[in-house]
Short mmCIF file of C-alpha atoms and ligand atoms in Angstrom, two decimals:
data_model
loop_
_atom_site.label_atom_id
_atom_site.label_comp_id
_atom_site.label_asym_id
_atom_site.label_seq_id
_atom_site.Cartn_x
_atom_site.Cartn_y
_atom_site.Cartn_z
CA MET A 1 119.13 -53.40 165.18
CA SER A 2 120.02 -49.68 165.33
CA THR A 3 121.89 -49.98 168.64
CA THR A 4 124.12 -52.86 167.64
CA SER A 5 127.55 -52.40 166.14
CA ASP A 6 128.73 -53.17 162.61
CA GLY A 7 129.81 -56.78 163.10
CA THR A 8 126.67 -57.86 164.92
CA ARG A 9 124.50 -56.03 162.43
CA ALA A 10 126.22 -57.70 159.47
CA VAL A 11 125.84 -61.16 160.99
CA ARG A 12 122.11 -60.74 161.66
CA ALA A 13 121.08 -58.35 158.87
CA GLY A 14 117.86 -59.29 157.15
CA LEU A 15 117.24 -62.52 159.08
CA PRO A 16 113.56 -63.32 159.58
CA ALA A 17 112.15 -63.70 163.08
CA PRO A 18 113.00 -67.16 164.49
CA ARG A 19 110.41 -69.84 163.70
CA GLN A 20 110.55 -73.33 165.11
CA TYR A 21 112.12 -75.82 162.67
CA GLU A 22 112.81 -73.17 160.04
CA PRO A 23 116.39 -72.36 158.97
CA THR A 24 117.87 -69.09 160.25
CA LEU A 25 118.39 -67.93 156.66
CA PRO A 26 115.76 -69.54 154.43
CA GLY A 27 117.14 -71.03 151.23
CA PRO A 28 116.74 -69.49 147.77
CA VAL A 29 113.19 -69.48 146.41
CA PHE A 30 113.23 -70.56 142.76
CA ALA A 31 109.98 -69.38 141.30
CA ALA A 32 108.90 -67.72 138.08
CA HIS A 33 105.35 -67.38 139.42
CA PHE A 34 103.52 -67.87 142.71
CA HIS A 35 100.06 -69.27 143.49
CA LEU A 36 97.82 -66.31 142.91
CA SER A 37 94.05 -66.36 142.74
CA GLY A 38 91.75 -63.37 142.60
CA GLU A 39 93.15 -59.87 142.44
CA PRO A 40 96.83 -59.92 141.42
CA VAL A 41 98.22 -58.11 144.45
CA GLY A 42 101.51 -58.92 146.22
CA PRO A 43 103.66 -59.55 148.01
CA TYR A 44 104.61 -62.29 145.52
CA THR A 45 102.97 -62.49 142.13
CA TYR A 46 105.48 -62.86 139.32
CA GLY A 47 109.21 -63.54 139.54
CA ARG A 48 110.33 -60.42 137.66
CA ASP A 49 108.61 -58.19 140.21
CA THR A 50 109.44 -59.70 143.58
CA ASN A 51 110.98 -62.77 145.18
CA PRO A 52 111.18 -63.70 148.90
CA THR A 53 114.95 -64.23 148.65
CA TRP A 54 115.39 -60.68 147.32
CA THR A 55 113.15 -59.35 150.08
CA LEU A 56 115.45 -60.71 152.80
CA LEU A 57 118.58 -59.48 151.01
CA GLU A 58 117.04 -56.04 150.44
CA GLN A 59 116.14 -55.87 154.12
CA ALA A 60 119.72 -56.85 155.05
CA ILE A 61 121.34 -54.26 152.79
CA GLY A 62 118.94 -51.58 154.07
CA GLU A 63 119.92 -52.36 157.67
CA LEU A 64 123.59 -51.84 156.76
CA GLU A 65 122.99 -48.74 154.62
CA ALA A 66 120.90 -46.92 157.24
CA PRO A 67 120.77 -48.65 160.63
CA GLY A 68 117.50 -48.01 162.43
CA GLU A 69 116.00 -45.98 159.57
CA ARG A 70 113.18 -46.76 157.19
CA VAL A 71 114.75 -47.17 153.77
CA GLU A 72 113.94 -49.13 150.64
CA THR A 73 116.51 -51.20 148.78
CA THR A 74 116.21 -52.66 145.30
CA VAL A 75 118.65 -55.37 144.24
CA PHE A 76 119.76 -55.75 140.64
CA ALA A 77 121.51 -58.28 138.43
CA SER A 78 124.75 -56.23 138.44
CA GLY A 79 126.24 -52.97 139.59
CA MET A 80 125.68 -51.45 136.14
CA ALA A 81 122.01 -52.42 136.29
CA ALA A 82 121.77 -50.48 139.56
CA VAL A 83 123.74 -47.51 138.19
CA SER A 84 121.63 -47.39 135.02
CA ALA A 85 118.41 -47.65 137.03
CA VAL A 86 119.18 -44.40 138.84
CA LEU A 87 120.65 -42.56 135.86
CA LEU A 88 118.18 -43.68 133.21
CA SER A 89 114.88 -44.21 135.03
CA GLY A 90 114.42 -40.53 135.86
CA ALA A 91 116.07 -39.09 132.73
CA ARG A 92 113.95 -36.86 130.51
CA ALA A 93 114.99 -34.92 127.41
CA GLY A 94 116.34 -31.54 128.44
CA ASP A 95 117.47 -32.66 131.91
CA ILE A 96 121.00 -31.92 133.07
CA VAL A 97 123.05 -34.60 134.83
CA VAL A 98 126.49 -34.11 136.39
CA LEU A 99 128.83 -37.11 136.22
CA PRO A 100 132.40 -37.60 137.44
CA ASP A 101 135.02 -37.56 134.67
CA ASP A 102 137.20 -39.97 136.65
CA GLY A 103 134.64 -42.57 137.71
CA TYR A 104 134.08 -46.18 136.73
CA GLN A 105 134.94 -46.71 133.09
CA ALA A 106 131.45 -47.82 132.00
CA LEU A 107 129.97 -44.43 133.01
CA PRO A 108 130.83 -42.92 129.59
CA LEU A 109 128.61 -45.60 128.04
CA VAL A 110 125.72 -44.45 130.23
CA ARG A 111 126.58 -40.88 129.28
CA GLU A 112 126.20 -41.77 125.58
CA GLN A 113 122.82 -43.29 126.35
CA LEU A 114 121.71 -40.23 128.31
CA GLU A 115 122.78 -37.93 125.50
CA ALA A 116 120.94 -40.10 122.98
CA TYR A 117 117.80 -39.44 125.06
CA GLY A 118 118.42 -35.69 124.89
CA VAL A 119 119.88 -35.33 128.41
CA ARG A 120 122.71 -32.81 128.79
CA VAL A 121 125.68 -34.22 130.66
CA ARG A 122 128.28 -32.13 132.47
CA THR A 123 131.36 -33.69 134.02
CA ALA A 124 133.62 -32.73 136.91
CA PRO A 125 136.55 -34.42 138.64
CA THR A 126 135.84 -36.16 141.94
CA SER A 127 138.16 -34.02 144.05
CA GLY A 128 138.36 -30.25 144.21
CA ASP A 129 134.65 -29.25 144.45
CA ALA A 130 134.35 -28.53 140.70
CA GLN A 131 130.88 -30.14 140.91
CA LEU A 132 129.70 -26.94 142.65
CA ARG A 133 130.16 -24.98 139.41
CA ALA A 134 128.24 -27.58 137.41
CA LEU A 135 125.07 -27.68 139.51
CA ASP A 136 123.07 -24.84 138.00
CA GLY A 137 119.81 -26.34 136.68
CA ALA A 138 121.02 -29.93 137.17
CA LYS A 139 118.52 -32.63 138.03
CA LEU A 140 121.02 -35.17 139.34
CA LEU A 141 124.57 -35.08 140.68
CA TRP A 142 126.36 -38.44 140.47
CA LEU A 143 129.28 -38.95 142.85
CA GLU A 144 131.64 -41.88 143.09
CA THR A 145 133.78 -41.68 146.21
CA PRO A 146 136.42 -43.00 146.53
CA CYS A 147 136.48 -43.07 142.74
CA ASN A 148 137.71 -46.05 140.80
CA PRO A 149 140.59 -46.33 140.00
CA GLY A 150 142.12 -42.96 141.04
CA LEU A 151 140.84 -43.14 144.66
CA ASP A 152 140.07 -39.43 144.96
CA VAL A 153 137.42 -38.57 147.53
CA CYS A 154 134.85 -35.77 147.52
CA ASP A 155 133.09 -34.15 150.45
CA VAL A 156 129.62 -35.68 150.17
CA ARG A 157 128.01 -33.54 152.90
CA ARG A 158 129.18 -30.29 151.36
CA LEU A 159 128.17 -31.29 147.83
CA VAL A 160 124.77 -32.56 149.00
CA ALA A 161 124.09 -29.25 150.79
CA ALA A 162 124.90 -27.29 147.61
CA ALA A 163 123.03 -29.68 145.34
CA HIS A 164 119.87 -29.74 147.44
CA GLY A 165 120.04 -25.94 147.63
CA ALA A 166 119.96 -25.94 143.83
CA GLY A 167 117.13 -28.50 143.67
CA THR A 168 119.47 -31.26 142.49
CA LEU A 169 119.22 -34.88 143.65
CA VAL A 170 122.44 -36.66 144.66
CA ALA A 171 123.44 -40.26 144.05
CA VAL A 172 126.61 -41.79 145.49
CA ASP A 173 128.27 -44.88 144.04
CA ASN A 174 129.48 -46.46 147.27
CA THR A 175 130.98 -49.59 145.71
CA LEU A 176 134.49 -49.16 146.98
CA ALA A 177 133.63 -48.24 150.57
CA THR A 178 130.63 -50.53 151.22
CA PRO A 179 128.10 -49.36 153.85
CA LEU A 180 130.58 -50.37 156.57
CA GLY A 181 133.00 -47.81 155.17
CA GLN A 182 130.60 -45.00 154.36
CA ARG A 183 126.86 -44.39 154.58
CA PRO A 184 125.83 -42.04 151.78
CA LEU A 185 122.22 -41.61 153.00
CA GLU A 186 123.49 -40.47 156.42
CA LEU A 187 125.67 -37.94 154.56
CA GLY A 188 122.50 -36.62 152.91
CA ALA A 189 122.51 -38.38 149.53
CA ASP A 190 119.20 -39.40 147.96
CA PHE A 191 120.48 -42.64 146.42
CA SER A 192 123.17 -45.01 147.69
CA VAL A 193 124.20 -47.21 144.79
CA ALA A 194 126.71 -50.04 144.61
CA SER A 195 128.13 -52.86 142.61
CA ASP A 196 127.77 -55.71 145.09
CA THR A 197 129.94 -57.77 142.76
CA LYS A 198 132.82 -56.29 144.76
CA ALA A 199 133.36 -56.24 148.53
CA MET A 200 129.69 -56.60 149.49
CA THR A 201 129.66 -60.20 148.29
CA GLY A 202 133.44 -60.45 148.39
CA HIS A 203 134.27 -63.80 146.82
CA GLY A 204 134.60 -62.86 143.16
CA ASP A 205 131.83 -65.24 142.12
CA ILE A 206 128.64 -63.16 141.89
CA LEU A 207 127.49 -60.14 139.90
CA LEU A 208 124.95 -58.04 141.79
CA GLY A 209 124.02 -54.45 142.55
CA HIS A 210 121.67 -52.39 144.68
CA VAL A 211 120.08 -49.00 145.14
CA THR A 212 118.91 -47.78 148.57
CA CYS A 213 116.72 -44.69 149.05
CA LYS A 214 114.90 -43.05 151.96
CA ASP A 215 112.27 -41.45 149.73
CA PRO A 216 109.64 -44.06 148.75
CA GLU A 217 108.85 -42.16 145.55
CA LEU A 218 112.46 -42.24 144.34
CA SER A 219 112.63 -45.89 145.30
CA ALA A 220 109.43 -46.66 143.39
CA GLY A 221 110.98 -45.19 140.22
CA VAL A 222 114.02 -47.42 140.60
CA ARG A 223 111.91 -50.50 141.30
CA ARG A 224 109.67 -49.77 138.31
CA TRP A 225 112.77 -49.53 136.12
CA ARG A 226 113.89 -52.98 137.29
CA LYS A 227 110.52 -54.36 136.24
CA VAL A 228 110.67 -52.61 132.88
CA VAL A 229 114.18 -53.73 131.92
CA GLY A 230 114.06 -57.01 133.84
CA ALA A 231 117.56 -56.59 135.30
CA ILE A 232 116.79 -58.97 138.16
CA PRO A 233 119.20 -61.09 140.18
CA GLY A 234 118.79 -64.85 140.24
CA PRO A 235 117.53 -66.24 143.57
CA MET A 236 120.73 -68.26 144.02
CA GLU A 237 122.91 -65.15 143.61
CA ALA A 238 120.68 -63.20 145.98
CA TRP A 239 120.89 -65.93 148.61
CA LEU A 240 124.68 -66.29 148.26
CA ALA A 241 124.97 -62.52 148.61
CA HIS A 242 122.93 -62.55 151.81
CA ARG A 243 125.04 -65.36 153.22
CA SER A 244 128.21 -63.43 152.27
CA LEU A 245 127.02 -60.29 154.09
CA SER A 246 127.34 -62.09 157.41
CA THR A 247 131.15 -61.98 157.02
CA LEU A 248 131.27 -58.47 155.56
CA HIS A 249 132.76 -56.88 158.67
CA LEU A 250 135.39 -59.62 159.05
CA ARG A 251 136.44 -59.36 155.42
CA VAL A 252 136.41 -55.59 155.23
CA ASP A 253 138.27 -55.09 158.52
CA ARG A 254 140.96 -57.52 157.45
CA GLN A 255 141.22 -56.07 153.94
CA CYS A 256 141.34 -52.46 155.13
CA GLY A 257 143.99 -53.26 157.75
CA THR A 258 146.20 -55.00 155.20
CA ALA A 259 145.56 -52.31 152.57
CA LEU A 260 146.87 -49.68 154.98
CA ALA A 261 149.92 -51.83 155.81
CA LEU A 262 150.56 -52.29 152.07
CA ALA A 263 150.19 -48.56 151.40
CA GLU A 264 152.63 -47.79 154.22
CA PHE A 265 155.08 -50.32 152.78
CA LEU A 266 154.76 -48.90 149.26
CA SER A 267 155.17 -45.33 150.53
CA ARG A 268 158.74 -46.24 151.55
CA ARG A 269 159.66 -47.54 148.05
CA THR A 270 161.55 -45.38 145.59
CA ASP A 271 160.34 -47.49 142.61
CA VAL A 272 156.68 -46.63 143.37
CA THR A 273 155.11 -43.26 142.54
CA GLY A 274 151.56 -41.91 142.50
CA LEU A 275 150.60 -43.99 145.54
CA ARG A 276 146.96 -43.55 146.59
CA TYR A 277 145.07 -44.96 149.56
CA PRO A 278 142.50 -42.75 151.30
CA GLY A 279 143.39 -44.31 154.67
CA LEU A 280 147.03 -43.27 154.42
CA PRO A 281 147.53 -40.11 156.56
CA THR A 282 149.70 -38.54 153.83
CA ASP A 283 147.12 -39.17 151.05
CA PRO A 284 145.60 -35.96 149.64
CA SER A 285 142.11 -37.43 150.19
CA HIS A 286 142.73 -38.43 153.79
CA PRO A 287 141.32 -35.33 155.55
CA THR A 288 138.02 -35.59 153.64
CA ALA A 289 137.94 -39.38 153.93
CA LEU A 290 138.42 -39.12 157.68
CA ARG A 291 135.35 -36.87 157.99
CA GLN A 292 132.97 -39.21 156.17
CA MET A 293 134.44 -42.70 156.05
CA ARG A 294 134.72 -45.29 158.79
CA ARG A 295 136.85 -47.72 156.78
CA PHE A 296 138.89 -46.84 153.72
CA GLY A 297 138.48 -49.81 151.40
CA SER A 298 140.63 -52.60 150.04
CA VAL A 299 142.05 -50.87 146.97
CA VAL A 300 145.52 -49.35 146.75
CA SER A 301 146.65 -47.66 143.52
CA PHE A 302 150.20 -46.83 142.46
CA VAL A 303 152.40 -46.30 139.43
CA LEU A 304 155.44 -48.30 138.32
CA ALA A 305 158.03 -46.99 135.87
CA ASP A 306 156.34 -48.12 132.65
CA LYS A 307 154.16 -50.77 131.03
CA ASP A 308 156.87 -53.46 130.96
CA THR A 309 157.82 -52.93 134.59
CA ALA A 310 154.16 -53.16 135.57
CA GLU A 311 153.68 -56.35 133.55
CA ARG A 312 156.78 -57.92 135.15
CA PHE A 313 155.43 -56.94 138.57
CA LEU A 314 152.07 -58.59 137.86
CA ALA A 315 153.78 -61.72 136.50
CA GLY A 316 155.96 -61.87 139.62
CA LEU A 317 153.01 -61.96 142.04
CA ARG A 318 152.17 -65.40 143.41
CA LEU A 319 149.37 -64.60 145.85
CA VAL A 320 147.69 -61.88 143.81
CA ASP A 321 145.72 -62.81 140.70
CA ASP A 322 146.19 -60.68 137.59
CA ALA A 323 142.50 -59.97 137.18
CA THR A 324 140.09 -57.08 137.09
CA SER A 325 137.47 -56.23 139.74
CA PHE A 326 138.19 -55.67 143.44
CA GLY A 327 136.93 -56.40 146.93
CA SER A 328 137.41 -60.18 146.83
CA VAL A 329 138.92 -62.27 149.63
CA ARG A 330 141.55 -63.22 147.06
CA SER A 331 143.83 -60.34 146.17
CA THR A 332 143.74 -59.10 142.58
CA ALA A 333 145.79 -56.56 140.68
CA GLU A 334 145.85 -55.26 137.17
CA ARG A 335 147.50 -52.74 134.90
CA ARG A 336 144.54 -50.51 134.49
CA ALA A 337 145.66 -48.86 131.24
CA ARG A 338 145.21 -52.17 129.41
CA TRP A 339 141.48 -51.41 129.12
CA GLY A 340 141.83 -47.87 127.80
CA GLY A 341 139.25 -45.41 129.09
CA ASP A 342 140.89 -44.44 132.40
CA ALA A 343 143.19 -41.41 132.40
CA VAL A 344 146.08 -43.30 134.02
CA PRO A 345 149.75 -43.87 133.10
CA GLU A 346 150.78 -47.14 131.43
CA GLY A 347 152.44 -48.34 134.66
CA PHE A 348 149.35 -47.67 136.83
CA ILE A 349 148.47 -50.65 139.05
CA ARG A 350 145.17 -51.07 140.91
CA LEU A 351 145.69 -53.65 143.64
CA SER A 352 142.78 -55.00 145.64
CA VAL A 353 143.86 -56.47 148.95
CA GLY A 354 142.25 -59.76 149.92
CA ALA A 355 142.04 -61.65 153.18
CA GLU A 356 145.43 -63.35 152.97
CA ASP A 357 147.83 -63.05 155.90
CA PRO A 358 149.24 -59.51 155.70
CA ASP A 359 152.88 -60.60 156.09
CA ASP A 360 152.53 -63.11 153.23
CA LEU A 361 150.93 -60.54 150.97
CA LEU A 362 153.50 -57.83 151.67
CA ALA A 363 156.33 -60.31 151.10
CA ASP A 364 154.74 -61.33 147.79
CA VAL A 365 154.49 -57.70 146.66
CA GLU A 366 158.07 -57.02 147.74
CA ASN A 367 159.29 -60.05 145.81
CA ALA A 368 157.32 -59.04 142.68
CA LEU A 369 158.76 -55.52 142.86
CA ALA A 370 162.23 -57.05 142.95
CA GLU A 371 161.38 -59.20 139.90
CA ALA A 372 159.96 -56.17 138.10
CA ALA A 373 163.25 -54.32 138.61
CA ARG A 374 165.32 -57.07 136.89
C1 PLP B 1 132.59 -48.02 141.15
C2 PLP B 1 131.89 -49.03 140.31
N1 PLP B 1 130.58 -48.88 140.05
C3 PLP B 1 129.91 -49.76 139.29
C4 PLP B 1 130.52 -50.86 138.74
C5 PLP B 1 129.74 -51.82 137.87
O1 PLP B 1 129.48 -52.98 138.57
P1 PLP B 1 129.19 -54.40 137.87
O2 PLP B 1 130.49 -54.85 137.27
O3 PLP B 1 128.72 -55.24 139.01
O4 PLP B 1 128.13 -54.19 136.84
C6 PLP B 1 131.88 -51.07 139.00
C7 PLP B 1 132.56 -52.25 138.43
O5 PLP B 1 133.78 -52.37 138.50
C8 PLP B 1 132.58 -50.13 139.79
O6 PLP B 1 133.88 -50.27 140.05
#
């Protein structure tokens, strides 16, 4: 599959070899245990350890994360299960971990857990290379690029080179980009991690996550952690996720195209400030994004005058649901400050572009901006 292009790869990823009278994508295998006599060796023994539906999905994700390479993927019950598997499975008292201070808002909860275990946590913003000054003695550097919700981007290759020089492992949370937008392992990272609740599955109806590694030892640690904490996906979710991957390129291409059109439209508005989209040529992250990303994601962030204006804007949208999360085929937007935890102004909007017709979506946003101004 290494010579095929993104769309073809997504459509065929993880499919078993054709077998007469078998479906192209076998259905979900619901099993807590498998027939097993004699020595308890795999591939399928007990449902918390392995499941044939996960195996196919893990193969599919691996083919997208690192086409043509030997990698190991472990799927989890949610993005946070995948994030915690990398951050907590290898953590030992006295270790140093570097986290972004502008990443996903549940990271501070993991930080508290790490510190409770005696791990020292340093933080650095995503942009500006401040991570370089935090690497001394660190065991793991955690990057989230583009970061959620600020959409800053860091130079993964440069940070990996410095981190590996200092003996530090690097994990990249690739949720926003998906492997069609950015391939962290190709950029040198040791772990590519994602919440597949977002664009990977793309319909706003599944929670899922994954970790992909080249190094079998690192992968074994992650897989062991899944067994220990039991953060396993249900077979139905895993199967739906695999089915959804076959349209990943269609969804992501459409969403990225419309997101850029929306960002261009918003850049001409005087009632919008703080506009961010890494694909916009004028965005501060664009030069770095261009070097390492192939698609720039579905999320556009911007700031309206104040909380009330932002709430009127959200209420005025007809095609965009006021809801959290991102990456769905149905557009969503929210006033991010309502959660607390993100360092954003009260009028900060995170809008995730769906697969609607671009003209309809832009007209809806324009209309809601007019209603917000009343
Ligand atoms: C960048 C990022 N990483 C991880 C997560 C956690 O994923 P989940 O909600 O699937 O646990 C999220 C959720 O929004 C996220 O945005």
